Phi, psi and omega in degrees: 000138180290160181294127172086001179272159183272131179285160182278355178233171181241022180291132178079359182269144182287156180284163183303316182292313182297316178296324181288319181292326185251001179069036183277138175298133185290341181270313185249345178083011176274157180281065185237007187290326184250143177252000180200199180298307180230013182263132175285152172284159180289314178220161176281129179287345181273310185243349178088009184298131178282099185285331184294340183285344179275138180247099181281325178075199181257001179303311181297326182298310181294313183303308185292321180297314181295320183291315179294325178298312180296319181294316180299312180300318179294316178294322178296320177295316179297313179298322180291322176289329184274322189243332186058051180288158171301160181305318182300326177294318176301314179298317184296327183272311193276332178293307177295324177298316178296316176301311182293318181297316181295317182294318178294312178300319176295319180296317179293315181294321181292316178297314181299319177290326179291318174300318178296318177298317178301309185295330183268000181054042182286143179226169173289141178290136182079002177276156181260006182290132179278122181268317183280150179283125182286350179281000000 
């Protein structure tokens, strides 16, 4: 099989949830999907999969931010109604919580979508790149 091509079978590959949670390459299962907190690597250093050819887009960013925002507001209202802490306590709790939750959520959502694209052999519309393995 050539470097960076999608195999015809799924043996030995991580599941979507496991790959998304741990940043695993969808082809070989090594922790090489990310090059930063939420930035994908160009290629997998283990198997050579070209990660840049997958287009995750901005969908996960909007979706995750809205969900985390709604969760944070709900929890902040509940805490305020239950305990009535000073404003600085809210700031001390919710700013780090929101930041960490959005970054973690983006990482998981982007990885999950990329692994899903890999498994479904999705490609860019109008591209000439061969996604399916001809063998």
